[in-house]
Amino acid sequence: MTTHRSPAASTSRPVRILRGISAVLASFLAFLVLAIVLGAYFPAIPKAGVIGPVLGGQYPFHIALIALVAAVLAALARRAGLVRWGRTVTVITALCALGALAIGGIQFRAAQNAGADVSFSEPFTELGYPAVKPDTTKTYASPEGKPLRVDVYLPKKTPDTKPADKQPVSKQPVSKQPVGNQAVGVKQPGGKKTPAVVLAHAGGFHTFDKSDLRGTGRWLADHGVAVFAVDYRLAGPDRPTWNKAPQDLVAALSWVQKNADEYGVDSTRISLGGMSAGGTLAMNAAYRLHNGTIKTPDGSTPKPPAAVIGFYPGTDVTQMWKDDVAGTREAAEMFTGGTPDQYPDRYREVSPTSDIRPGLPRTLLVVGDRDRSARPETVTGLGDALRKQGVDTEVRELPFAEHAFDDAYGSLTSQTSRQILLDFLTKEAR
């Protein structure tokens, strides 16, 4: 006798498999986005407060999409029989999607307030640094026989006279204009020379290099500012550079000043800046130049920069050692050669807070409000101290932004910070 299986029985196994897969994926994604969104809003939560500001702050729209995918999977599981569970996960993931979109909305408002021409495609198409190249790379100094190099990003010569901050952004490398073996800068329309900035890369004084600045360098050049991204001597175990790296930035500034005409740069509008440890070095070098306590390795003393920029900088190296967050203690010891108790003078000499005086160059400080390494209160505190001395100082705190918020080149915080930097470099001192 033949037994016929009912349609319901024949589909029960596939339905169970589908329900199980949907449930597992939805559960995993729901847990992930919940941890990220909660951590972004409440950084004090252990572990979630570490990943939340990084992922939620730089990729809010991606997190919202993942949350929506989890909601769809939970809905499929609910239709397959897991009613209560599916309903719960759907609600959680929908709330996470709204929370992530709210982060993006707040960051978009900050970008608008900064005057940024926001691209909503770049957060998805420019996840890392863009594949651009400098116009030329030169050696600006060779201390201890080791060449230090500078990547030069130059503005294009444009036939129209639209303001620099309205020029369209080119994603292609600017073509060289060779004279001999060099690429020379060009003047702005009407023969006006360009402002320039010497930028030092991040890396805790001991890692990374000037190529990390290629996205910022090309973008600023496309908007009318010449950029000189420099390497400096990096610290290592038993190789402190507290008395070398700041001097390297002074030497780089001197080199740019001497070659200003060659690159079409306005020698009176050359600024010095950097990201993270590079910002610490830039402020330290600039302030000490003004105060007459630093020279180049060959003993010469260039003019102080027209302005100084610190993106999420360490303002006090002793405080970096005390905080011991995300490797700051190791970086401080490698840089100085020991602890604050061993070398208090070294820690004091390399900290920008030690050189606050009247008359310092105007200063831009930019930090994320979720930064654990360069805590916002330390950066705003430096800004307050500078203002008390009459220094023209601008402090910008970006919402839902962690340390190195510009690593995701296309993120809203990165787009905002580039506009803030451009406006600072192109406006005249008050």
XYZ file of C-alpha atoms in Angstrom:
430
model
C 0.000 0.000 0.000
C 1.464 3.407 -1.013
C 1.430 6.287 1.502
C 1.077 9.815 0.041
C 2.741 12.677 1.994
C 0.717 15.842 2.378
C 2.055 19.139 0.905
C 2.406 20.553 4.415
C 4.565 17.636 5.452
C 6.725 17.885 2.333
C 7.500 21.558 2.972
C 7.988 21.369 6.703
C 11.697 20.592 6.533
C 12.612 23.462 4.146
C 10.518 25.807 6.250
C 12.342 24.741 9.394
C 15.708 25.220 7.707
C 14.725 28.666 6.428
C 13.402 29.617 9.832
C 16.605 28.475 11.524
C 18.905 30.323 9.114
C 16.847 33.508 9.332
C 16.745 33.294 13.112
C 20.507 32.789 13.471
C 21.434 35.583 11.053
C 18.872 37.982 12.464
C 20.043 37.261 16.013
C 23.690 37.847 15.137
C 23.041 41.058 13.220
C 20.628 42.340 15.857
C 23.208 41.790 18.605
C 25.901 43.507 16.497
C 23.914 46.627 15.614
C 22.463 46.905 19.114
C 25.978 46.887 20.609
C 27.210 49.460 18.082
C 24.278 51.858 18.443
C 24.192 51.631 22.240
C 27.968 52.134 22.358
C 27.747 55.169 20.077
C 25.160 56.821 22.313
C 26.608 55.634 25.627
C 30.431 55.348 25.364
C 30.695 54.401 29.054
C 29.306 50.921 28.270
C 32.224 48.435 28.457
C 33.417 47.138 25.065
C 30.348 48.445 23.225
C 31.532 51.956 24.124
C 34.770 51.240 22.254
C 33.384 49.894 18.973
C 30.204 51.971 18.962
C 31.742 55.428 18.435
C 34.172 54.078 15.828
C 31.688 52.126 13.698
C 28.524 54.013 14.525
C 30.237 57.371 14.183
C 31.928 56.712 10.840
C 29.392 54.361 9.244
C 25.918 55.278 10.566
C 24.188 54.627 7.235
C 25.857 51.225 6.874
C 24.733 50.294 10.388
C 21.170 51.380 9.553
C 21.173 49.152 6.449
C 22.476 46.169 8.430
C 19.762 46.745 11.027
C 17.106 46.780 8.290
C 18.462 43.516 6.850
C 18.213 41.979 10.319
C 14.626 43.246 10.602
C 13.701 41.579 7.288
C 15.277 38.291 8.386
C 13.423 38.469 11.686
C 10.175 39.068 9.795
C 10.832 35.973 7.661
C 11.448 33.920 10.786
C 8.233 35.269 12.285
C 6.234 34.219 9.228
C 7.847 30.782 9.463
C 6.541 30.271 12.985
C 8.852 32.115 15.422
C 6.240 34.748 16.122
C 7.230 36.224 19.489
C 10.952 36.017 18.858
C 10.619 37.477 15.362
C 8.472 40.338 16.588
C 10.957 41.206 19.354
C 13.972 41.197 17.045
C 12.113 43.216 14.432
C 11.335 45.925 16.968
C 14.926 45.995 18.294
C 16.518 46.214 14.851
C 14.038 48.833 13.672
C 14.913 50.995 16.681
C 18.628 50.467 15.964
C 18.096 51.581 12.366
C 16.368 54.725 13.581
C 19.164 55.348 16.102
C 21.848 54.996 13.421
C 19.950 57.275 11.045
C 19.630 59.824 13.844
C 23.449 59.818 14.179
C 23.746 60.418 10.444
C 21.186 63.220 10.672
C 23.046 64.956 13.504
C 26.316 64.673 11.602
C 24.654 65.988 8.452
C 23.422 69.033 10.359
C 26.972 69.619 11.658
C 28.283 69.346 8.091
C 25.723 71.893 6.899
C 26.651 74.258 9.726
C 30.304 73.948 8.658
C 29.383 74.823 5.085
C 30.379 71.440 3.680
C 29.061 70.421 0.271
C 27.959 66.981 1.473
C 28.126 63.944 -0.783
C 25.872 61.053 0.275
C 27.595 58.673 -2.118
C 31.062 59.081 -0.596
C 30.206 57.309 2.691
C 29.633 54.198 0.568
C 32.219 54.668 -2.193
C 35.145 56.137 -0.216
C 35.557 53.806 2.753
C 39.340 54.206 2.901
C 41.887 56.698 1.635
C 41.417 57.443 -2.075
C 43.962 56.114 -4.551
C 45.567 59.439 -5.430
C 49.204 60.393 -5.796
C 51.166 63.551 -5.025
C 52.318 65.819 -7.804
C 55.887 65.278 -6.715
C 57.897 63.890 -3.806
C 61.085 65.563 -2.593
C 63.673 65.199 0.150
C 63.421 68.147 2.518
C 66.193 67.137 4.958
C 68.609 64.305 5.721
C 69.321 64.310 9.462
C 71.690 61.550 10.568
C 72.091 60.676 6.883
C 68.489 59.480 6.567
C 66.417 61.296 3.938
C 63.077 62.707 5.042
C 60.551 63.061 2.257
C 57.650 65.377 1.513
C 54.683 64.682 -0.766
C 53.558 67.818 -2.590
C 49.930 68.317 -3.649
C 49.403 71.373 -5.821
C 46.289 73.242 -6.968
C 45.434 73.087 -10.634
C 45.466 76.166 -12.782
C 41.834 76.903 -13.568
C 40.532 79.280 -16.242
C 37.535 80.527 -14.268
C 37.407 82.661 -11.158
C 34.966 80.727 -8.997
C 35.861 80.751 -5.282
C 38.210 77.959 -4.272
C 35.708 76.424 -1.838
C 33.167 75.998 -4.668
C 35.440 74.183 -7.084
C 34.365 70.604 -7.912
C 36.452 67.924 -6.248
C 38.553 65.884 -8.645
C 39.179 62.261 -7.703
C 42.071 61.980 -10.146
C 45.653 62.956 -9.405
C 46.559 66.452 -10.510
C 48.816 66.326 -13.542
C 52.388 67.415 -13.168
C 53.782 70.464 -14.887
C 57.443 69.550 -15.202
C 60.353 71.907 -15.283
C 63.399 69.721 -15.424
C 62.601 66.928 -12.951
C 60.284 68.974 -10.767
C 56.587 69.671 -10.707
C 56.026 73.318 -10.060
C 53.081 74.976 -8.404
C 50.804 77.324 -10.249
C 49.279 80.586 -9.186
C 45.566 80.991 -8.656
C 43.496 82.815 -11.313
C 44.656 86.394 -11.613
C 48.208 85.519 -10.571
C 47.433 85.194 -6.860
C 49.686 82.781 -4.978
C 48.145 79.986 -2.943
C 48.097 79.432 0.803
C 49.870 76.271 1.935
C 50.003 73.877 4.850
C 52.706 71.502 6.064
C 50.957 68.435 7.492
C 52.347 65.734 9.810
C 50.737 62.300 9.916
C 49.273 60.444 12.880
C 50.686 57.263 14.429
C 51.541 57.718 18.096
C 55.013 59.111 17.221
C 56.178 55.657 16.111
C 54.210 54.401 13.099
C 52.451 55.274 9.801
C 53.746 57.735 7.204
C 52.878 60.692 4.999
C 50.790 58.600 2.585
C 47.987 58.599 5.169
C 47.459 62.264 4.271
C 46.955 61.704 0.548
C 43.167 62.079 0.622
C 43.255 65.317 2.586
C 46.212 66.544 0.551
C 44.571 66.046 -2.812
C 41.206 67.444 -1.652
C 42.762 70.630 -0.272
C 44.848 71.063 -3.424
C 41.725 70.667 -5.555
C 40.218 73.472 -3.486
C 43.125 75.903 -3.824
C 45.528 75.072 -0.974
C 48.996 73.612 -1.563
C 49.743 70.723 0.794
C 53.140 69.424 1.879
C 52.680 66.082 3.675
C 55.875 65.180 5.497
C 57.562 62.219 7.101
C 59.487 62.707 10.334
C 61.786 60.526 12.394
C 59.732 57.853 14.127
C 60.356 56.630 17.638
C 61.002 52.999 18.480
C 62.168 50.825 21.356
C 65.381 52.424 22.623
C 65.040 55.106 19.932
C 63.263 58.141 21.432
C 62.642 61.074 19.105
C 61.384 63.749 21.499
C 64.318 65.973 20.471
C 64.217 65.009 16.779
C 60.677 64.782 15.410
C 59.695 68.371 16.358
C 62.912 69.629 14.761
C 62.036 67.692 11.613
C 58.778 69.619 11.295
C 60.691 72.868 11.766
C 63.037 71.779 8.975
C 60.074 70.916 6.740
C 58.526 74.327 7.377
C 61.847 75.977 6.550
C 62.127 73.987 3.299
C 58.650 75.038 2.179
C 59.350 78.676 3.018
C 62.562 78.593 0.968
C 60.804 76.948 -2.007
C 57.585 78.976 -1.820
C 58.130 80.771 -5.138
C 58.911 77.540 -6.955
C 55.556 76.041 -5.941
C 53.494 79.192 -6.335
C 52.955 79.497 -2.581
C 52.303 82.681 -0.624
C 55.210 82.687 1.836
C 53.168 84.701 4.359
C 50.387 82.078 4.455
C 52.220 78.838 5.199
C 50.632 76.962 8.093
C 51.768 73.940 10.107
C 49.465 71.174 11.282
C 48.915 67.510 11.832
C 46.697 64.687 12.952
C 46.891 63.057 16.416
C 50.599 62.755 17.292
C 51.337 64.827 14.183
C 49.130 67.565 15.607
C 51.024 67.408 18.896
C 54.317 67.773 17.048
C 53.004 70.597 14.863
C 51.745 72.676 17.774
C 54.875 71.979 19.794
C 57.134 73.030 16.904
C 55.083 76.112 16.005
C 54.735 77.444 19.539
C 58.397 76.837 20.361
C 59.424 78.584 17.139
C 57.449 81.610 18.239
C 58.990 81.409 21.714
C 62.531 80.977 20.346
C 63.212 77.582 21.947
C 63.643 75.375 18.871
C 65.710 75.358 15.678
C 66.169 73.107 12.669
C 68.746 70.288 12.944
C 71.251 72.505 11.080
C 70.760 75.326 13.587
C 68.719 77.704 11.433
C 65.468 79.293 12.584
C 62.639 79.746 10.064
C 59.749 82.132 10.510
C 56.904 80.779 12.668
C 53.978 79.453 10.633
C 51.058 81.706 9.809
C 48.695 79.351 11.626
C 48.655 76.027 13.470
C 46.272 73.066 13.158
C 45.757 70.156 15.538
C 43.300 67.424 14.579
C 42.536 65.295 17.686
C 45.991 66.100 19.145
C 47.598 65.074 22.394
C 47.870 68.376 24.219
C 49.902 67.169 27.216
C 52.183 64.149 26.791
C 52.265 63.586 30.548
C 48.466 63.335 30.521
C 48.700 60.900 27.593
C 50.894 58.698 29.771
C 48.545 58.931 32.749
C 45.391 58.194 30.732
C 46.903 55.077 29.110
C 44.105 54.721 26.539
C 44.545 52.848 23.268
C 48.341 52.740 23.581
C 48.938 56.351 24.651
C 51.250 55.334 27.506
C 53.372 53.130 25.274
C 53.540 55.905 22.662
C 54.581 58.503 25.253
C 57.326 56.283 26.660
C 58.628 55.358 23.231
C 58.663 59.012 22.191
C 60.409 60.347 25.304
C 62.503 57.326 26.230
C 60.897 56.731 29.624
C 58.246 57.734 32.141
C 57.305 61.220 33.366
C 59.117 60.474 36.627
C 62.298 59.612 34.732
C 62.221 62.499 32.274
C 59.906 65.275 33.499
C 61.785 67.889 31.461
C 61.330 65.930 28.235
C 57.601 65.510 28.814
C 57.245 69.191 29.566
C 59.275 70.263 26.525
C 57.230 68.273 23.999
C 53.779 69.207 25.374
C 51.988 72.089 23.609
C 50.452 73.150 26.933
C 53.943 74.149 28.144
C 54.369 76.902 25.538
C 51.166 78.909 25.797
C 52.066 82.587 25.500
C 50.511 85.753 24.086
C 51.116 86.302 20.393
C 51.107 82.669 19.263
C 49.890 81.932 15.708
C 46.157 81.527 15.286
C 45.172 77.957 16.015
C 42.544 75.471 14.875
C 41.699 72.491 17.109
C 39.324 69.762 15.919
C 38.251 66.780 18.042
C 35.454 64.227 18.173
C 33.091 64.342 21.116
C 33.606 60.562 21.625
C 37.427 60.654 21.461
C 38.982 58.463 24.174
C 42.643 59.132 23.303
C 42.576 62.905 22.849
C 39.710 63.578 25.231
C 37.526 66.528 24.164
C 37.976 68.285 27.506
C 41.755 68.332 27.073
C 41.469 69.859 23.604
C 38.831 72.416 24.578
C 40.885 73.168 27.694
C 43.893 74.003 25.529
C 41.675 76.206 23.411
C 40.437 78.073 26.488
C 44.007 78.556 27.736
C 45.077 79.958 24.360
C 42.142 82.357 24.234
C 42.981 83.634 27.717
C 46.360 84.652 26.304
C 44.686 86.479 23.448
C 45.507 83.845 20.803
C 43.026 83.673 17.925
C 41.750 80.117 18.499
C 38.991 78.074 16.909
C 37.839 74.818 18.546
C 35.458 72.480 16.704
C 33.943 69.407 18.351
C 32.363 66.925 15.927
C 29.326 64.870 17.025
C 29.541 61.088 17.389
C 33.200 61.129 16.326
C 36.005 59.059 17.808
C 39.764 59.406 17.431
C 40.971 59.464 13.803
C 37.426 60.237 12.633
C 38.778 61.032 9.146
C 40.140 57.519 8.508
C 36.914 56.759 6.642
C 37.558 59.344 3.943
C 33.966 59.561 2.742
C 32.297 59.715 6.156
C 30.261 62.780 7.096
C 32.707 63.664 9.874
C 35.598 63.475 7.425
C 33.801 65.664 4.890
C 32.970 68.143 7.642
C 36.502 68.295 9.002
C 37.986 68.900 5.552
C 35.687 71.870 5.041
C 36.585 73.277 8.461
C 40.279 72.927 7.619
C 39.852 74.538 4.197
C 37.960 77.515 5.602
C 40.584 78.029 8.299
C 43.466 77.938 5.823
C 41.859 80.244 3.292
C 40.513 82.959 5.567
C 42.635 85.861 6.625
C 43.711 86.272 10.239
C 41.483 88.516 12.302
